[in-house]
Amino acid sequence: MAATVIRDLVDAEKDAVSGARALERAAALLPGLMQWHRWFLSYRDPKGLGVLAVIHPWESGRDNLPDWDDALRKVEVKDIAPYERKDTSHVDPAMRPHKEDYDRYLSIMAACRHVDWDPAEVARTCPFFVADPGVTFIFLRANRDLLALAERLGNDAEAEEIRGWISRMEAGASVLWHEDLKAHVALDQRSGKKTDGISSASFLAPYAGLCDSGTLGSLQEHFDRMAAKVRYMMPSYDPDHERYEPLRYWRGPVWAMINYMIARGFAEAGDSTRAEKLRADTASLIETSGFAEYFSPEDGTGAGGGTFSWTAAIWLTWASRSHSEQAA
């Protein structure tokens, strides 16, 4: 997300002097950003498919997503010492991953330690290697924003390289398309099997700039179907799926920062109605349950940690009614 944040900071500076200063800072950061993106393309898409894989559920940021279940079950539990979980000491265990999940989480880490975390060896041998629409779409968006920065700075060679990355990933999006579901899903690259559920990350396609009528129309239909099932959008997993759980970590709850990215994509695609629905729902959740880590899509109950800075940040920058009025 770094390139997207830096572009936003540059674009926010309207004064000529502060704008020039922001561009100078962006210019200093550009070489590091280029290296960062090259790393992801080399070690999380080693076959050049145009999609990014994660080597661990934690790397996705969506730790307990149902999409990881089948791939995780194939991970052999070994090479882990006895451990004590701290997460369940301050959060209801019913809202957290199960112990067997954690055993496999740690087994993945042990496998990576076995190859000294060499990134090429990790990509080749890690027992868990799943292409994720969330990471893929956020990264594609970051490439577009990095291109805008490179062009604005007059860095022609870097801009041409980034255009190649974007073309590769635009073509790669089809790898994650599930024709029956009409949405992008995860792909276990070890087994070649796609997942069978629609997650909130499926709705990040417009955020990534994938706004063709087929993709956008399908997502709008799914959005409306889900909105008829729950009180607050966007559930992190399809409420019609058998693995949906409204309060268990990433298996159903609403997350404010994902809502923001989905809404931004819809707005940029010209769908202000669904974008506003997401903003209004996020505002209502925070007004009802405070700056919780995540929320039940069914009744708005706050869950997980109770004072999360990312939820507060989303309130300050997007969800609050005062901010919405200023933007209007």
CSV table of C-alpha atoms in Angstrom, one decimal:
chain,number,residue,atom,x,y,z
A,1,MET,CA,0.0,0.0,0.0
A,2,ALA,CA,3.0,2.3,0.4
A,3,ALA,CA,2.9,3.7,-3.2
A,4,THR,CA,-0.8,4.5,-2.9
A,5,VAL,CA,-0.3,6.3,0.4
A,6,ILE,CA,2.6,8.3,-1.0
A,7,ARG,CA,0.6,9.3,-4.0
A,8,ASP,CA,-2.3,10.4,-1.9
A,9,LEU,CA,0.0,12.5,0.3
A,10,VAL,CA,1.5,14.2,-2.8
A,11,ASP,CA,-2.0,14.8,-4.4
A,12,ALA,CA,-3.2,16.3,-1.1
A,13,GLU,CA,-0.7,19.2,-1.3
A,14,LYS,CA,-2.4,21.9,-3.3
A,15,ASP,CA,0.1,24.7,-2.4
A,16,ALA,CA,2.9,25.1,-4.9
A,17,VAL,CA,5.7,25.2,-2.3
A,18,SER,CA,4.4,22.3,-0.2
A,19,GLY,CA,3.6,20.4,-3.3
A,20,ALA,CA,7.1,20.7,-4.6
A,21,ARG,CA,8.4,19.6,-1.2
A,22,ALA,CA,6.1,16.5,-1.3
A,23,LEU,CA,7.4,15.6,-4.8
A,24,GLU,CA,11.0,15.8,-3.6
A,25,ARG,CA,10.2,13.4,-0.8
A,26,ALA,CA,8.4,11.1,-3.2
A,27,ALA,CA,11.4,11.2,-5.5
A,28,ALA,CA,13.7,10.1,-2.7
A,29,LEU,CA,11.4,7.2,-1.9
A,30,LEU,CA,10.9,6.0,-5.5
A,31,PRO,CA,13.9,3.8,-5.7
A,32,GLY,CA,12.9,1.9,-2.6
A,33,LEU,CA,9.4,1.5,-3.8
A,34,MET,CA,10.6,0.1,-7.1
A,35,GLN,CA,12.7,-2.4,-5.2
A,36,TRP,CA,9.8,-3.3,-3.0
A,37,HIS,CA,7.5,-4.0,-6.0
A,38,ARG,CA,10.2,-6.0,-7.8
A,39,TRP,CA,10.5,-8.2,-4.7
A,40,PHE,CA,6.8,-9.0,-4.6
A,41,LEU,CA,6.8,-9.8,-8.4
A,42,SER,CA,9.9,-12.0,-8.0
A,43,TYR,CA,9.0,-13.9,-4.9
A,44,ARG,CA,5.3,-13.9,-4.7
A,45,ASP,CA,4.7,-14.4,-8.4
A,46,PRO,CA,7.7,-16.4,-9.4
A,47,LYS,CA,5.9,-18.0,-12.4
A,48,GLY,CA,4.9,-14.6,-13.8
A,49,LEU,CA,1.1,-15.4,-13.6
A,50,GLY,CA,0.2,-11.8,-12.7
A,51,VAL,CA,-1.2,-12.7,-9.3
A,52,LEU,CA,0.5,-12.5,-5.9
A,53,ALA,CA,0.5,-15.5,-3.6
A,54,VAL,CA,0.9,-15.4,0.2
A,55,ILE,CA,3.1,-17.9,2.0
A,56,HIS,CA,1.1,-17.7,5.3
A,57,PRO,CA,-2.5,-16.6,6.2
A,58,TRP,CA,-0.9,-13.8,8.3
A,59,GLU,CA,0.8,-12.4,5.2
A,60,SER,CA,-2.6,-11.7,3.7
A,61,GLY,CA,-3.7,-9.6,6.6
A,62,ARG,CA,-6.9,-11.7,6.7
A,63,ASP,CA,-5.6,-14.4,9.0
A,64,ASN,CA,-8.6,-16.8,9.4
A,65,LEU,CA,-10.3,-16.4,6.1
A,66,PRO,CA,-12.3,-19.5,4.9
A,67,ASP,CA,-10.3,-19.4,1.7
A,68,TRP,CA,-7.2,-20.7,3.5
A,69,ASP,CA,-8.9,-23.7,5.1
A,70,ASP,CA,-8.3,-26.3,2.5
A,71,ALA,CA,-4.7,-25.3,1.8
A,72,LEU,CA,-4.0,-25.0,5.5
A,73,ARG,CA,-5.3,-28.6,6.1
A,74,LYS,CA,-2.6,-29.8,3.8
A,75,VAL,CA,0.2,-28.3,6.0
A,76,GLU,CA,1.8,-31.0,8.1
A,77,VAL,CA,2.0,-30.1,11.8
A,78,LYS,CA,5.6,-30.5,12.7
A,79,ASP,CA,8.7,-28.8,14.1
A,80,ILE,CA,6.8,-26.7,16.6
A,81,ALA,CA,7.5,-26.4,20.4
A,82,PRO,CA,4.8,-26.1,23.0
A,83,TYR,CA,3.4,-22.5,22.9
A,84,GLU,CA,1.0,-20.3,24.7
A,85,ARG,CA,-1.4,-18.1,22.8
A,86,LYS,CA,-1.8,-14.5,23.9
A,87,ASP,CA,-4.7,-13.5,21.6
A,88,THR,CA,-7.3,-15.6,23.5
A,89,SER,CA,-6.3,-14.0,26.8
A,90,HIS,CA,-7.9,-10.7,25.8
A,91,VAL,CA,-10.4,-11.7,23.0
A,92,ASP,CA,-13.2,-14.2,23.3
A,93,PRO,CA,-11.8,-17.5,21.8
A,94,ALA,CA,-15.1,-17.9,19.9
A,95,MET,CA,-14.0,-15.0,17.8
A,96,ARG,CA,-10.4,-16.2,17.1
A,97,PRO,CA,-8.8,-19.0,15.0
A,98,HIS,CA,-8.9,-22.5,16.4
A,99,LYS,CA,-5.8,-24.2,18.0
A,100,GLU,CA,-5.3,-26.5,15.0
A,101,ASP,CA,-5.1,-23.4,12.8
A,102,TYR,CA,-2.4,-22.0,15.0
A,103,ASP,CA,-0.5,-25.3,15.0
A,104,ARG,CA,-0.3,-25.1,11.2
A,105,TYR,CA,0.5,-21.3,11.2
A,106,LEU,CA,3.6,-22.2,13.3
A,107,SER,CA,4.4,-25.2,11.2
A,108,ILE,CA,4.6,-22.9,8.1
A,109,MET,CA,7.0,-20.6,9.9
A,110,ALA,CA,9.1,-23.6,10.9
A,111,ALA,CA,9.3,-24.7,7.2
A,112,CYS,CA,10.4,-21.2,6.2
A,113,ARG,CA,13.0,-21.1,9.0
A,114,HIS,CA,14.3,-24.5,7.6
A,115,VAL,CA,15.4,-22.7,4.4
A,116,ASP,CA,16.7,-19.6,6.4
A,117,TRP,CA,13.8,-17.5,4.9
A,118,ASP,CA,15.6,-17.4,1.6
A,119,PRO,CA,12.8,-15.8,-0.5
A,120,ALA,CA,13.3,-17.9,-3.6
A,121,GLU,CA,13.4,-21.1,-1.6
A,122,VAL,CA,10.4,-20.1,0.5
A,123,ALA,CA,8.4,-19.5,-2.8
A,124,ARG,CA,9.6,-22.9,-4.1
A,125,THR,CA,9.1,-25.0,-1.0
A,126,CYS,CA,6.7,-23.4,1.4
A,127,PRO,CA,3.8,-25.8,2.1
A,128,PHE,CA,1.3,-22.9,1.8
A,129,PHE,CA,1.3,-20.8,-1.4
A,130,VAL,CA,-2.1,-19.3,-2.2
A,131,ALA,CA,-2.8,-16.6,-4.7
A,132,ASP,CA,-4.9,-14.0,-2.9
A,133,PRO,CA,-7.2,-11.5,-4.6
A,134,GLY,CA,-6.8,-9.1,-1.7
A,135,VAL,CA,-3.0,-8.7,-1.9
A,136,THR,CA,-3.1,-8.9,-5.7
A,137,PHE,CA,-5.7,-6.1,-6.1
A,138,ILE,CA,-4.1,-3.9,-3.5
A,139,PHE,CA,-0.7,-4.4,-5.3
A,140,LEU,CA,-2.2,-3.7,-8.7
A,141,ARG,CA,-3.6,-0.5,-7.4
A,142,ALA,CA,-0.2,0.4,-5.9
A,143,ASN,CA,1.4,-0.2,-9.3
A,144,ARG,CA,-1.0,2.3,-10.9
A,145,ASP,CA,-0.2,4.9,-8.2
A,146,LEU,CA,3.5,4.2,-8.5
A,147,LEU,CA,3.2,4.8,-12.2
A,148,ALA,CA,1.5,8.1,-11.6
A,149,LEU,CA,4.4,9.2,-9.3
A,150,ALA,CA,7.1,8.1,-11.8
A,151,GLU,CA,5.4,9.9,-14.7
A,152,ARG,CA,5.0,13.1,-12.6
A,153,LEU,CA,8.6,12.9,-11.6
A,154,GLY,CA,9.7,12.3,-15.2
A,155,ASN,CA,11.3,9.0,-14.5
A,156,ASP,CA,10.7,7.4,-17.9
A,157,ALA,CA,12.6,4.2,-17.4
A,158,GLU,CA,10.8,3.4,-14.2
A,159,ALA,CA,7.4,4.3,-15.7
A,160,GLU,CA,8.0,1.9,-18.6
A,161,GLU,CA,8.9,-0.9,-16.2
A,162,ILE,CA,5.8,-0.3,-14.1
A,163,ARG,CA,3.6,-0.3,-17.2
A,164,GLY,CA,4.9,-3.8,-17.9
A,165,TRP,CA,3.9,-4.9,-14.3
A,166,ILE,CA,0.4,-3.4,-14.7
A,167,SER,CA,-0.1,-5.3,-18.0
A,168,ARG,CA,1.1,-8.5,-16.4
A,169,MET,CA,-1.3,-8.2,-13.5
A,170,GLU,CA,-4.3,-7.0,-15.6
A,171,ALA,CA,-3.9,-10.2,-17.6
A,172,GLY,CA,-3.3,-12.2,-14.4
A,173,ALA,CA,-6.6,-11.2,-12.9
A,174,SER,CA,-8.3,-13.8,-15.1
A,175,VAL,CA,-6.4,-16.5,-13.2
A,176,LEU,CA,-8.5,-15.7,-10.1
A,177,TRP,CA,-11.8,-15.4,-11.9
A,178,HIS,CA,-14.3,-18.1,-10.9
A,179,GLU,CA,-16.7,-18.4,-13.9
A,180,ASP,CA,-19.5,-20.0,-11.9
A,181,LEU,CA,-19.4,-17.5,-9.0
A,182,LYS,CA,-18.7,-14.5,-11.3
A,183,ALA,CA,-16.1,-13.1,-8.9
A,184,HIS,CA,-12.4,-13.3,-8.2
A,185,VAL,CA,-11.4,-15.9,-5.6
A,186,ALA,CA,-8.2,-17.4,-4.1
A,187,LEU,CA,-6.2,-20.0,-5.9
A,188,ASP,CA,-4.1,-22.7,-4.1
A,189,GLN,CA,-1.0,-22.8,-6.3
A,190,ARG,CA,0.2,-26.1,-4.7
A,191,SER,CA,-3.0,-28.0,-5.7
A,192,GLY,CA,-4.3,-25.8,-8.5
A,193,LYS,CA,-7.7,-25.5,-6.8
A,194,LYS,CA,-9.8,-22.4,-6.6
A,195,THR,CA,-11.8,-21.5,-3.5
A,196,ASP,CA,-15.6,-21.5,-3.7
A,197,GLY,CA,-16.5,-18.4,-1.7
A,198,ILE,CA,-16.7,-14.7,-2.3
A,199,SER,CA,-14.7,-12.6,0.2
A,200,SER,CA,-14.7,-8.9,0.8
A,201,ALA,CA,-11.4,-8.9,-1.2
A,202,SER,CA,-13.4,-9.9,-4.3
A,203,PHE,CA,-14.9,-6.4,-4.2
A,204,LEU,CA,-11.5,-4.8,-4.5
A,205,ALA,CA,-11.3,-5.3,-8.2
A,206,PRO,CA,-12.6,-1.8,-9.0
A,207,TYR,CA,-10.1,-0.4,-6.5
A,208,ALA,CA,-7.5,-2.1,-8.6
A,209,GLY,CA,-8.9,-0.5,-11.7
A,210,LEU,CA,-10.7,-3.5,-13.0
A,211,CYS,CA,-13.9,-1.8,-13.9
A,212,ASP,CA,-15.1,-3.6,-17.1
A,213,SER,CA,-18.8,-4.1,-17.3
A,214,GLY,CA,-18.7,-7.8,-16.6
A,215,THR,CA,-16.7,-7.5,-13.4
A,216,LEU,CA,-18.4,-4.4,-12.1
A,217,GLY,CA,-21.9,-5.7,-12.9
A,218,SER,CA,-21.3,-9.0,-11.2
A,219,LEU,CA,-19.9,-7.3,-8.1
A,220,GLN,CA,-22.9,-5.0,-7.9
A,221,GLU,CA,-25.3,-7.9,-8.1
A,222,HIS,CA,-23.3,-9.7,-5.3
A,223,PHE,CA,-23.3,-6.5,-3.3
A,224,ASP,CA,-27.0,-6.1,-3.4
A,225,ARG,CA,-27.6,-9.8,-2.6
A,226,MET,CA,-25.4,-9.6,0.5
A,227,ALA,CA,-26.9,-6.3,1.5
A,228,ALA,CA,-30.3,-8.0,1.7
A,229,LYS,CA,-28.8,-10.6,4.0
A,230,VAL,CA,-27.1,-8.4,6.6
A,231,ARG,CA,-27.7,-5.1,8.3
A,232,TYR,CA,-24.2,-3.7,7.7
A,233,MET,CA,-21.9,-4.0,4.7
A,234,MET,CA,-19.4,-5.4,3.8
A,235,PRO,CA,-19.2,-8.8,5.5
A,236,SER,CA,-15.7,-10.3,5.1
A,237,TYR,CA,-17.2,-13.5,3.7
A,238,ASP,CA,-20.4,-14.2,1.8
A,239,PRO,CA,-23.3,-14.7,4.3
A,240,ASP,CA,-24.7,-17.3,2.0
A,241,HIS,CA,-21.6,-19.5,2.3
A,242,GLU,CA,-21.6,-22.4,4.7
A,243,ARG,CA,-18.4,-21.2,6.3
A,244,TYR,CA,-19.6,-17.7,7.1
A,245,GLU,CA,-19.5,-16.8,10.8
A,246,PRO,CA,-20.5,-13.2,11.7
A,247,LEU,CA,-18.2,-12.8,14.6
A,248,ARG,CA,-15.2,-15.0,14.0
A,249,TYR,CA,-12.0,-13.4,12.7
A,250,TRP,CA,-12.3,-12.7,9.0
A,251,ARG,CA,-15.0,-15.3,8.5
A,252,GLY,CA,-17.8,-12.8,8.4
A,253,PRO,CA,-17.2,-9.5,10.3
A,254,VAL,CA,-17.0,-6.1,8.8
A,255,TRP,CA,-13.6,-4.3,8.8
A,256,ALA,CA,-13.6,-0.5,8.4
A,257,MET,CA,-10.4,-0.2,6.3
A,258,ILE,CA,-11.6,-2.8,3.8
A,259,ASN,CA,-14.9,-0.9,3.5
A,260,TYR,CA,-12.9,2.2,2.7
A,261,MET,CA,-11.0,0.6,-0.1
A,262,ILE,CA,-14.1,-1.1,-1.6
A,263,ALA,CA,-16.0,2.2,-1.5
A,264,ARG,CA,-13.1,4.0,-3.1
A,265,GLY,CA,-13.1,1.6,-5.9
A,266,PHE,CA,-16.9,1.8,-6.4
A,267,ALA,CA,-16.7,5.6,-6.3
A,268,GLU,CA,-13.9,5.7,-8.9
A,269,ALA,CA,-16.0,3.4,-11.1
A,270,GLY,CA,-18.9,5.8,-10.9
A,271,ASP,CA,-21.0,3.9,-8.4
A,272,SER,CA,-21.5,6.6,-5.8
A,273,THR,CA,-24.6,4.8,-4.4
A,274,ARG,CA,-22.9,1.7,-3.2
A,275,ALA,CA,-19.8,3.7,-2.1
A,276,GLU,CA,-22.0,5.9,0.1
A,277,LYS,CA,-23.8,2.8,1.5
A,278,LEU,CA,-20.4,1.5,2.7
A,279,ARG,CA,-19.4,4.8,4.2
A,280,ALA,CA,-22.7,5.2,6.0
A,281,ASP,CA,-22.7,1.7,7.3
A,282,THR,CA,-19.1,2.1,8.6
A,283,ALA,CA,-20.1,5.4,10.3
A,284,SER,CA,-23.1,3.7,12.0
A,285,LEU,CA,-21.0,0.8,13.2
A,286,ILE,CA,-18.4,3.1,14.8
A,287,GLU,CA,-21.1,5.3,16.3
A,288,THR,CA,-22.8,2.2,17.7
A,289,SER,CA,-19.8,0.2,18.9
A,290,GLY,CA,-16.8,2.5,19.0
A,291,PHE,CA,-13.4,1.9,17.5
A,292,ALA,CA,-13.6,-1.8,17.6
A,293,GLU,CA,-11.3,-4.0,15.5
A,294,TYR,CA,-14.2,-5.4,13.6
A,295,PHE,CA,-18.0,-5.6,13.7
A,296,SER,CA,-20.8,-8.1,13.3
A,297,PRO,CA,-22.5,-7.4,9.9
A,298,GLU,CA,-25.8,-8.6,11.5
A,299,ASP,CA,-26.2,-6.5,14.6
A,300,GLY,CA,-23.2,-4.1,14.7
A,301,THR,CA,-21.6,-5.7,17.7
A,302,GLY,CA,-18.0,-4.6,18.1
A,303,ALA,CA,-15.5,-7.4,18.4
A,304,GLY,CA,-11.8,-8.2,18.7
A,305,GLY,CA,-9.8,-5.3,20.2
A,306,GLY,CA,-11.8,-2.4,21.5
A,307,THR,CA,-9.6,0.6,20.6
A,308,PHE,CA,-8.1,0.0,17.2
A,309,SER,CA,-6.2,2.9,15.6
A,310,TRP,CA,-7.0,1.8,12.0
A,311,THR,CA,-10.8,2.0,12.8
A,312,ALA,CA,-10.2,5.5,14.3
A,313,ALA,CA,-8.1,6.5,11.3
A,314,ILE,CA,-10.9,5.5,8.9
A,315,TRP,CA,-13.4,7.4,11.0
A,316,LEU,CA,-11.2,10.5,10.9
A,317,THR,CA,-10.4,10.4,7.2
A,318,TRP,CA,-13.6,9.0,5.6
A,319,ALA,CA,-16.4,7.6,7.6
A,320,SER,CA,-17.4,10.4,9.9
A,321,ARG,CA,-20.4,12.5,8.9
A,322,SER,CA,-18.5,15.7,9.3
A,323,HIS,CA,-15.8,14.5,6.9
A,324,SER,CA,-18.4,13.4,4.4
A,325,GLU,CA,-20.0,16.8,4.5
A,326,GLN,CA,-16.7,18.5,4.0
A,327,ALA,CA,-15.9,16.2,1.0
A,328,ALA,CA,-19.3,17.0,-0.5
